[in-house]
Coordinates of N, CA and C in Angstrom, one line a residue:
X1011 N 38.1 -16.8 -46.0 CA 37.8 -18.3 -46.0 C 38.6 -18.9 -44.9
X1012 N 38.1 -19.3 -43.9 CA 38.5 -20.2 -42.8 C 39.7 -21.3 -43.7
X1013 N 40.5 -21.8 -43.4 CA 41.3 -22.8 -43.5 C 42.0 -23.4 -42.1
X1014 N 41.7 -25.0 -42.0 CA 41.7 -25.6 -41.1 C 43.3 -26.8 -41.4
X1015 N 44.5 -26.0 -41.1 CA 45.1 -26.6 -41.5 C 45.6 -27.8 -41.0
X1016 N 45.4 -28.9 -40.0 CA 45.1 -30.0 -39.9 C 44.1 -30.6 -40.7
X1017 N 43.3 -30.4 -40.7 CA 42.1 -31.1 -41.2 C 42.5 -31.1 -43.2
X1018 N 43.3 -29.8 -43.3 CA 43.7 -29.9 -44.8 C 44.9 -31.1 -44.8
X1019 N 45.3 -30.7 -44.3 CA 47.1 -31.9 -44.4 C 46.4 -33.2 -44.4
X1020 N 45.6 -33.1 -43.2 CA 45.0 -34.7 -43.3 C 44.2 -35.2 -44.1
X1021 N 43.2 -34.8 -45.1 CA 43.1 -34.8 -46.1 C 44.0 -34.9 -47.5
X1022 N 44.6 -34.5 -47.6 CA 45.5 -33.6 -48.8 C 47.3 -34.4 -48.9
X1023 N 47.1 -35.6 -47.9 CA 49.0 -35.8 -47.6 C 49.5 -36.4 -48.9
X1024 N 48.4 -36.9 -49.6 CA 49.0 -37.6 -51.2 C 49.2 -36.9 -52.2
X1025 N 48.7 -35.3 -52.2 CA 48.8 -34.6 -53.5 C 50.6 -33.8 -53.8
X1026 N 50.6 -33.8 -54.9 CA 52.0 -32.9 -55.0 C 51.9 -31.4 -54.9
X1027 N 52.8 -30.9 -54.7 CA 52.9 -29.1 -54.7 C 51.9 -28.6 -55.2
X1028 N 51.9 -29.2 -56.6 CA 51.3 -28.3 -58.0 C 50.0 -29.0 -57.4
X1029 N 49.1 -29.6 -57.4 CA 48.2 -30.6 -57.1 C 47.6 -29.6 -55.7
X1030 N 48.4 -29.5 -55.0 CA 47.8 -28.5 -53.5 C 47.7 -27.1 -53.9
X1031 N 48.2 -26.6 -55.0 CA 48.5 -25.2 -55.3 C 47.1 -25.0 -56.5
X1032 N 47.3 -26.1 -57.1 CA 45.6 -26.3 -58.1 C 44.2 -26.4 -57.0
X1033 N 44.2 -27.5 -56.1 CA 43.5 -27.7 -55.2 C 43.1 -26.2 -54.4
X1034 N 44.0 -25.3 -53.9 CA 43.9 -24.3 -53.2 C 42.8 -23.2 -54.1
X1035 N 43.9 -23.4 -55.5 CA 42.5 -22.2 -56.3 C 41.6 -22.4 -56.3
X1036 N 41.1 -23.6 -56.6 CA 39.7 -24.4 -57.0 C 38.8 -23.6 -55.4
X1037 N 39.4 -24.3 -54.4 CA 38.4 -24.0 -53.0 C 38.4 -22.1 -53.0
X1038 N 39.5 -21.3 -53.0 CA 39.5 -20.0 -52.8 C 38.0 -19.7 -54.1
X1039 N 38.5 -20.0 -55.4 CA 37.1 -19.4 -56.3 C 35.5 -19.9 -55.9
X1040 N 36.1 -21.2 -55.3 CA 34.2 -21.8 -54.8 C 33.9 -20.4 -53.9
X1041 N 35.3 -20.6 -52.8 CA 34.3 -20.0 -51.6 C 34.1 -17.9 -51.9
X1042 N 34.8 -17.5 -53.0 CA 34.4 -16.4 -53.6 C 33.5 -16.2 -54.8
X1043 N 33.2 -17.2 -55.1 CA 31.9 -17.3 -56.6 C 30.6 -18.2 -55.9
X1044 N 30.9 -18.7 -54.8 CA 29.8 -20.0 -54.6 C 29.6 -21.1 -55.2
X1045 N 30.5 -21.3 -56.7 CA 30.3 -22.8 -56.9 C 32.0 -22.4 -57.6
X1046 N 31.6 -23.5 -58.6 CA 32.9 -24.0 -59.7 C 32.5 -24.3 -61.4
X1047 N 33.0 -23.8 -62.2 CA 32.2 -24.6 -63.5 C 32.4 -26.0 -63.7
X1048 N 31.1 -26.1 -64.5 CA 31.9 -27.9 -65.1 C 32.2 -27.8 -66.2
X1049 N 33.4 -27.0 -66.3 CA 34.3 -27.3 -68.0 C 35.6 -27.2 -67.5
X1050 N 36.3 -28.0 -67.9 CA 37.7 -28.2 -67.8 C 38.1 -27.3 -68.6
X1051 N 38.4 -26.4 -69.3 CA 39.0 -25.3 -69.8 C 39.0 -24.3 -68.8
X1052 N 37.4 -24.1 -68.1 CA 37.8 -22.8 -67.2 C 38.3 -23.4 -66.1
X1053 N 38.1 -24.4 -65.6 CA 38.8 -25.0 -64.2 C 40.3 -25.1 -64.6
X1054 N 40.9 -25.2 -65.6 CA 42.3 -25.2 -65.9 C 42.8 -23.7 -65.5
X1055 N 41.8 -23.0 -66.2 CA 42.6 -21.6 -66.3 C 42.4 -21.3 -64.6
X1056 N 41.1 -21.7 -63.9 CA 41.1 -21.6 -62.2 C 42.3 -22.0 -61.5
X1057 N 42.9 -23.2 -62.0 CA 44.0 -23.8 -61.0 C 44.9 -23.3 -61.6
X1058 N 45.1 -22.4 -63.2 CA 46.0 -21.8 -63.4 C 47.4 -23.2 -63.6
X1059 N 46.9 -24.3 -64.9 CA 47.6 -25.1 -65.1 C 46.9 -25.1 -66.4
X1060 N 47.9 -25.5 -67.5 CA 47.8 -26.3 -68.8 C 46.6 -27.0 -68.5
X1061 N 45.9 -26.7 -69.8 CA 44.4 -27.8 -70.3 C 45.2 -29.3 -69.4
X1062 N 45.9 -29.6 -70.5 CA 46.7 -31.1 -70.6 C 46.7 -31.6 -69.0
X1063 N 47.6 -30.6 -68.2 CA 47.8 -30.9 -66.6 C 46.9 -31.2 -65.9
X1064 N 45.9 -30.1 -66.1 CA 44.6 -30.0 -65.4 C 44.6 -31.4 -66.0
X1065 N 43.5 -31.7 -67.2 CA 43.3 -33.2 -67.2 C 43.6 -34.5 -66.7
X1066 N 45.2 -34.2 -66.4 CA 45.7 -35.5 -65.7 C 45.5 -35.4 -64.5
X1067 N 45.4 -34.2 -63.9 CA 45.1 -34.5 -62.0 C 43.9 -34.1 -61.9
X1068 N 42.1 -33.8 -62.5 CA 41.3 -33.8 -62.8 C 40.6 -34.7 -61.9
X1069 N 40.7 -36.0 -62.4 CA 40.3 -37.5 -60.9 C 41.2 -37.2 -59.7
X1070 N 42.1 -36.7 -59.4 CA 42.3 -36.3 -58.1 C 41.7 -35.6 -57.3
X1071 N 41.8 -34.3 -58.3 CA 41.4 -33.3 -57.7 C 39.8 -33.3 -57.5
X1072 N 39.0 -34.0 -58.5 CA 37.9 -34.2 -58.1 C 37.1 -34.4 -57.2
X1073 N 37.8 -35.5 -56.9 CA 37.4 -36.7 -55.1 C 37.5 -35.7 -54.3
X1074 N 37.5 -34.4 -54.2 CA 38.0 -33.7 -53.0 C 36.3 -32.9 -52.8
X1075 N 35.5 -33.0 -54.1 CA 34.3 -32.4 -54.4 C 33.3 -33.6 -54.3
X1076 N 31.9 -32.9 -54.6 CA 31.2 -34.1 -54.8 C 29.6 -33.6 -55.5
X1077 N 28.8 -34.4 -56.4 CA 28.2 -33.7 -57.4 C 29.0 -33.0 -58.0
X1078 N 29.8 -33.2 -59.2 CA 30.5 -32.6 -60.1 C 31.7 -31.9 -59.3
X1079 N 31.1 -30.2 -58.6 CA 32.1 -29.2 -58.2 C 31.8 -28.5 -57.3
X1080 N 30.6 -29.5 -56.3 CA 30.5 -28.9 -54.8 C 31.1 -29.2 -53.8
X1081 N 31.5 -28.4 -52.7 CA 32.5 -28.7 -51.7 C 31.9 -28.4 -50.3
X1082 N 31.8 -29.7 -49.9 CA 31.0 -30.1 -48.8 C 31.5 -29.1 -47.5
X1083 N 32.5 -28.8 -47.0 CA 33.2 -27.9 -46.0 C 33.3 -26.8 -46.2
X1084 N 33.5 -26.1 -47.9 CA 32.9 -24.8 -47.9 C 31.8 -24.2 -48.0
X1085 N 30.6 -25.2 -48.6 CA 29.0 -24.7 -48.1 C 28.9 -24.6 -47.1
X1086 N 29.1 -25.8 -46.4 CA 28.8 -25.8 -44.4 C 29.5 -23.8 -43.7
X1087 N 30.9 -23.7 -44.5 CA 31.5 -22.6 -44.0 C 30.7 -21.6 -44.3
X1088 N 30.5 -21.4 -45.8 CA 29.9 -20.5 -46.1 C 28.1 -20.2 -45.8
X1089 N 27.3 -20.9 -45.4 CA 26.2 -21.3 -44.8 C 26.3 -20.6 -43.4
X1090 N 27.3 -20.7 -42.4 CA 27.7 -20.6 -40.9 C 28.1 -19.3 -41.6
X1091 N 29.0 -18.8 -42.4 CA 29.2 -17.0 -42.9 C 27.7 -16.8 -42.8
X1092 N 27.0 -17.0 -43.5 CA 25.8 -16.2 -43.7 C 24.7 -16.0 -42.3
X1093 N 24.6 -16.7 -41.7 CA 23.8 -16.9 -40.5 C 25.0 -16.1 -39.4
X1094 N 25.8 -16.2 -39.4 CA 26.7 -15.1 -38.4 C 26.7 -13.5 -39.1
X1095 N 26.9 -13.4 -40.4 CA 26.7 -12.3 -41.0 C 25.1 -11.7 -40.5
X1096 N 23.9 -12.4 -41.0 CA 22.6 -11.9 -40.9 C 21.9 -11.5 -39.3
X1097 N 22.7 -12.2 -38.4 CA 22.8 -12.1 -36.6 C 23.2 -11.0 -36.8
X1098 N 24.2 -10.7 -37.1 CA 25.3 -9.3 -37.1 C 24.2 -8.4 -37.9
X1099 N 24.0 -8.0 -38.8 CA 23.2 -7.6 -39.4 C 21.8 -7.1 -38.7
X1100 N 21.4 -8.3 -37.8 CA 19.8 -7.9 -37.3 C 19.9 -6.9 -35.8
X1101 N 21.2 -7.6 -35.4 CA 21.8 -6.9 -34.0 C 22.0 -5.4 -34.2
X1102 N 23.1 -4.8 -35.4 CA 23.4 -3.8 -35.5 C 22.1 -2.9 -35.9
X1103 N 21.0 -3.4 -36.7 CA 19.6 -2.5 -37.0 C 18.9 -2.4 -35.4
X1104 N 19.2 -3.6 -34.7 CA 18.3 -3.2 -33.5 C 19.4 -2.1 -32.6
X1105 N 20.6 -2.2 -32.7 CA 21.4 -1.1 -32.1 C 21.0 0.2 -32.3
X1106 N 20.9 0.3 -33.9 CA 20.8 1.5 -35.0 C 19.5 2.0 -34.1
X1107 N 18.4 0.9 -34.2 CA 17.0 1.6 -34.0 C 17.2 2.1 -32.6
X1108 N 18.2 1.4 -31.2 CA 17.9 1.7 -30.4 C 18.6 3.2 -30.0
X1109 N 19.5 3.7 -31.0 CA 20.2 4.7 -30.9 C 19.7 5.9 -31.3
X1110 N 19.1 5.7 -32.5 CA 18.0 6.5 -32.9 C 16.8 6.8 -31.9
X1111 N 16.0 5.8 -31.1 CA 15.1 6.1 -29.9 C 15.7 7.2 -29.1
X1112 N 17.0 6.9 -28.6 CA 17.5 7.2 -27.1 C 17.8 8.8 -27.8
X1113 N 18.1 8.9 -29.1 CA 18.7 10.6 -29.9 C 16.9 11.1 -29.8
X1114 N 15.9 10.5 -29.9 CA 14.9 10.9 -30.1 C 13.7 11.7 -28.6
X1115 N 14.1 10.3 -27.7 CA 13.9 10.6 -26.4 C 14.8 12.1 -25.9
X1116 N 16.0 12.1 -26.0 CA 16.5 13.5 -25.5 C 16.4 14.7 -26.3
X1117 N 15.8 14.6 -27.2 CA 15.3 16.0 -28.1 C 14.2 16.0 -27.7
X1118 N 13.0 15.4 -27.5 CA 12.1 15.8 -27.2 C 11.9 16.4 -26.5
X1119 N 13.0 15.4 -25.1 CA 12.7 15.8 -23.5 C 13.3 17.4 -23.5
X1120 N 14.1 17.6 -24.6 CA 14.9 19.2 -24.5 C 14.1 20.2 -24.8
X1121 N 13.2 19.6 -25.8 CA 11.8 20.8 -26.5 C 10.9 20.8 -25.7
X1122 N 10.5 20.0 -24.6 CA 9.6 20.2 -23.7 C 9.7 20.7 -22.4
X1123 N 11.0 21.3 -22.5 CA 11.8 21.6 -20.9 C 11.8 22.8 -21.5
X1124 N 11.2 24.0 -20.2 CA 11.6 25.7 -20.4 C 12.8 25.9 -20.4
X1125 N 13.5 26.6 -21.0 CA 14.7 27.2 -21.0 C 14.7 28.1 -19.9
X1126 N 16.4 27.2 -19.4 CA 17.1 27.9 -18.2 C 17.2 29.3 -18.5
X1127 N 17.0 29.6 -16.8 CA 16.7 31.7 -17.0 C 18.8 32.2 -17.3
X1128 N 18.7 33.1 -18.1 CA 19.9 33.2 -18.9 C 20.5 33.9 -17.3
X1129 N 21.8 33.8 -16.9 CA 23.1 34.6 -16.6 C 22.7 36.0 -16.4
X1130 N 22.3 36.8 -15.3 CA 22.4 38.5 -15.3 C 23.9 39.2 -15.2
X1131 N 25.3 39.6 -15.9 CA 26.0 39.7 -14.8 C 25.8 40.6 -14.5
X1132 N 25.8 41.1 -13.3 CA 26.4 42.0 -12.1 C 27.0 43.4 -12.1
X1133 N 27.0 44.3 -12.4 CA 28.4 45.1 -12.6 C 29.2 45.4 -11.2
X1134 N 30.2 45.2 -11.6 CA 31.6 45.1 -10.8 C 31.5 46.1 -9.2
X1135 N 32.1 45.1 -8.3 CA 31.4 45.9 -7.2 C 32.5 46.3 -6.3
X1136 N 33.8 46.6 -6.8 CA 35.7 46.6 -6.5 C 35.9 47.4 -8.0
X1137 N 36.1 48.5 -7.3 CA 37.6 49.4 -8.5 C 38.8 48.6 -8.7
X1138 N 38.8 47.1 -8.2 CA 39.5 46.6 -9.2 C 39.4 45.8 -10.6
X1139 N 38.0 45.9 -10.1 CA 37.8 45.3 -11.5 C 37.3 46.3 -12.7
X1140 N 37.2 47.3 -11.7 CA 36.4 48.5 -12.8 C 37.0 48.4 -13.9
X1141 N 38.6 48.8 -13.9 CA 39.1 49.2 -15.1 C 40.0 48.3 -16.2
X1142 N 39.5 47.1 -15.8 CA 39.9 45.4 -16.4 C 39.0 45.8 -18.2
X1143 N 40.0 45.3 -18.6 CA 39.6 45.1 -20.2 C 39.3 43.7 -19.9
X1144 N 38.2 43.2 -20.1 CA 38.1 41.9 -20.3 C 37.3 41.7 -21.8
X1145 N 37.7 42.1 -22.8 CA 37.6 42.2 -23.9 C 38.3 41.0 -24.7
X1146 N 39.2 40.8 -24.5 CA 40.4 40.1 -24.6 C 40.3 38.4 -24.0
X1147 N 41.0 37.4 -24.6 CA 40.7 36.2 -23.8 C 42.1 36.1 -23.3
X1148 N 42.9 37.2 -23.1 CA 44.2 37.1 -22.5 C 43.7 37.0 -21.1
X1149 N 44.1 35.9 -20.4 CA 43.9 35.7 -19.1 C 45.0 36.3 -17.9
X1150 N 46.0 36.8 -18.0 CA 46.7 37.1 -17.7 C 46.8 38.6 -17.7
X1151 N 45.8 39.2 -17.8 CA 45.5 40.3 -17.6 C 45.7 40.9 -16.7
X1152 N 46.3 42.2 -16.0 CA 46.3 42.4 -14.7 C 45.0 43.2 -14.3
X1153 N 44.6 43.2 -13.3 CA 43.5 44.0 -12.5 C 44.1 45.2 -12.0
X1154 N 44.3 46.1 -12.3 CA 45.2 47.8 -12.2 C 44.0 48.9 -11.3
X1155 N 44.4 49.3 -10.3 CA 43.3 50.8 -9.7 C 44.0 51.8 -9.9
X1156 N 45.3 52.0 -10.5 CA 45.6 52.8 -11.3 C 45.1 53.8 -12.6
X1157 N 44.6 52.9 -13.0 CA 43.7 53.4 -14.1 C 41.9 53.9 -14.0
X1158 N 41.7 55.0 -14.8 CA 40.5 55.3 -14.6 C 39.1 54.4 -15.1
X1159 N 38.1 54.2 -15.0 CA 37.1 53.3 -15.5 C 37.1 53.8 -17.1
X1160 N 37.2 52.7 -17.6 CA 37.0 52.7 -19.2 C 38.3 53.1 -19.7
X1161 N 39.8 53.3 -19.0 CA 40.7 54.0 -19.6 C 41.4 52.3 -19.5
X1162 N 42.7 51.6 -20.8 CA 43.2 50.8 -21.2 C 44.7 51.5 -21.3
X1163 N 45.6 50.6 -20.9 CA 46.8 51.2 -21.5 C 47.1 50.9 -22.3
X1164 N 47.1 52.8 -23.3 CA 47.2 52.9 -24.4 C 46.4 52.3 -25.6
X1165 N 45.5 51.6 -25.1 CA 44.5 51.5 -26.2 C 43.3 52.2 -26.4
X1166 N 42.3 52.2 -27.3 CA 41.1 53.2 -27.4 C 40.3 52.2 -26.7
X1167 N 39.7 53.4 -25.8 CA 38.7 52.8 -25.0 C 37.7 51.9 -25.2
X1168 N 37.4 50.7 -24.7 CA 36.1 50.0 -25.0 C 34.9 49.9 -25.0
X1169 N 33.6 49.8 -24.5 CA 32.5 49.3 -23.7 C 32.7 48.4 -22.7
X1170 N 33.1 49.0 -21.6 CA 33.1 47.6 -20.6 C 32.1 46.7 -20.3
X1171 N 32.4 45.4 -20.3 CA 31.8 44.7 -19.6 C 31.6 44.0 -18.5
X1172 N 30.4 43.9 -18.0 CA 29.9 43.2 -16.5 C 30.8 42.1 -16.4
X1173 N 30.8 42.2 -15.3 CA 31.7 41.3 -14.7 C 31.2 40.6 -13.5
X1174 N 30.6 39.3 -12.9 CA 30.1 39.1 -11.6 C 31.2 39.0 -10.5
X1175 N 30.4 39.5 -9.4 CA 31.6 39.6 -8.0 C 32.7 38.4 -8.2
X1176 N 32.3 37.4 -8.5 CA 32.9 36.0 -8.3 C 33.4 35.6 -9.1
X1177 N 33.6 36.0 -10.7 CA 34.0 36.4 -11.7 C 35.7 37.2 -11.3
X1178 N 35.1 38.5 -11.0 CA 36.2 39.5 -10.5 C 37.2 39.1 -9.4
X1179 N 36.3 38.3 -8.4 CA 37.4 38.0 -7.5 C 38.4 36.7 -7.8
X1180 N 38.0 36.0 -8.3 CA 38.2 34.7 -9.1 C 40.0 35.3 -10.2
X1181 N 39.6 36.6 -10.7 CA 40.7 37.2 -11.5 C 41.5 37.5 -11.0
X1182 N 41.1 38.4 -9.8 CA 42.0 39.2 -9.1 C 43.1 38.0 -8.3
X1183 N 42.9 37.0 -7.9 CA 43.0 36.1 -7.0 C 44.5 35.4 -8.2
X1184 N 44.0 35.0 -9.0 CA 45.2 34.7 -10.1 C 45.6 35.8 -11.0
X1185 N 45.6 37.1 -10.4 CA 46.7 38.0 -11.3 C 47.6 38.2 -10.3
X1186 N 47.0 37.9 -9.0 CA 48.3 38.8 -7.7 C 49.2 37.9 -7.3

């Protein structure tokens, strides 16, 4: 709930504490229920004052309403909430819908596209990469021609795998 605190003081400079502290509940319940009752029992327990109290600042607090316990500044507020709410509202479905198109347009355009021809690699065209475990995502692997093809030090042998020229030299290049 908006509060316009000039526009309140200037309004409000005659009431006492208790009087602006009653006044405050009354507007907070309008502008969270949309109205107010007309029985002074529940408006008492609203402002959170004695029946008796309530009654005596009652004509005060009234004049601040109009028709019984409508408040001219919080419909206007609450009116202007709803019409900024329902904008927000219409914008974010046209967002939603337009996000949904644009997710729709690139699946399609992906299902109608042949699939890229897959990766051949190569096998290794340097004894130094022959005998590379690249089994492993240890990158710090060394590239060894020490060793025989398919022999690991000290581990059981693997299945090697292909490795492209540019791949292998790319390794060799950051192990030396």
């Amino acid at each position: 709930m908006p509060l316009y605190v000039g526009d309140y003081l200037g309004d409000t400079g005659h009431l006492t504490t208790t009087q602006h502290g009653a006044y405050l509940l009354l507007m907070m319940h309008y502008w969270r229920k949309g109205e107010l009752p007309d029985d002074d029992r529940q408006l008492s327990k609203i402002a959170k004052l004695p029946l008796k109290t309530w009654c005596d600042y009652r004509a005060t607090l009234q004049d601040f309403f109009y028709e019984g316990w409508k408040h001219k500044r919080i419909d206007a507020e609450l009116a202007k909430m709803m019409r900024v709410s329902e904008k927000r509202a219409i914008a974010g479905q046209k967002g939603g819908l337009g996000s949904a198109l644009a997710r729709m347009k690139l699946e399609n355009a992906s299902r109608s596209r042949p699939a890229p021809p897959r990766a051949i690699a190569v096998q290794p065209s340097t004894e130094a990469t022959a005998g590379a475990d690249h089994s492993h995502s240890d990158s710090h692997q060394s590239l060894s021609t020490d060793e025989s093809p398919g022999e690991t030090r000290g581990r059981a042998a693997k299945p090697e795998i292909a490795v492209s020229p540019e791949l292998a030299a790319y390794v060799a290049k950051r192990t030396t």
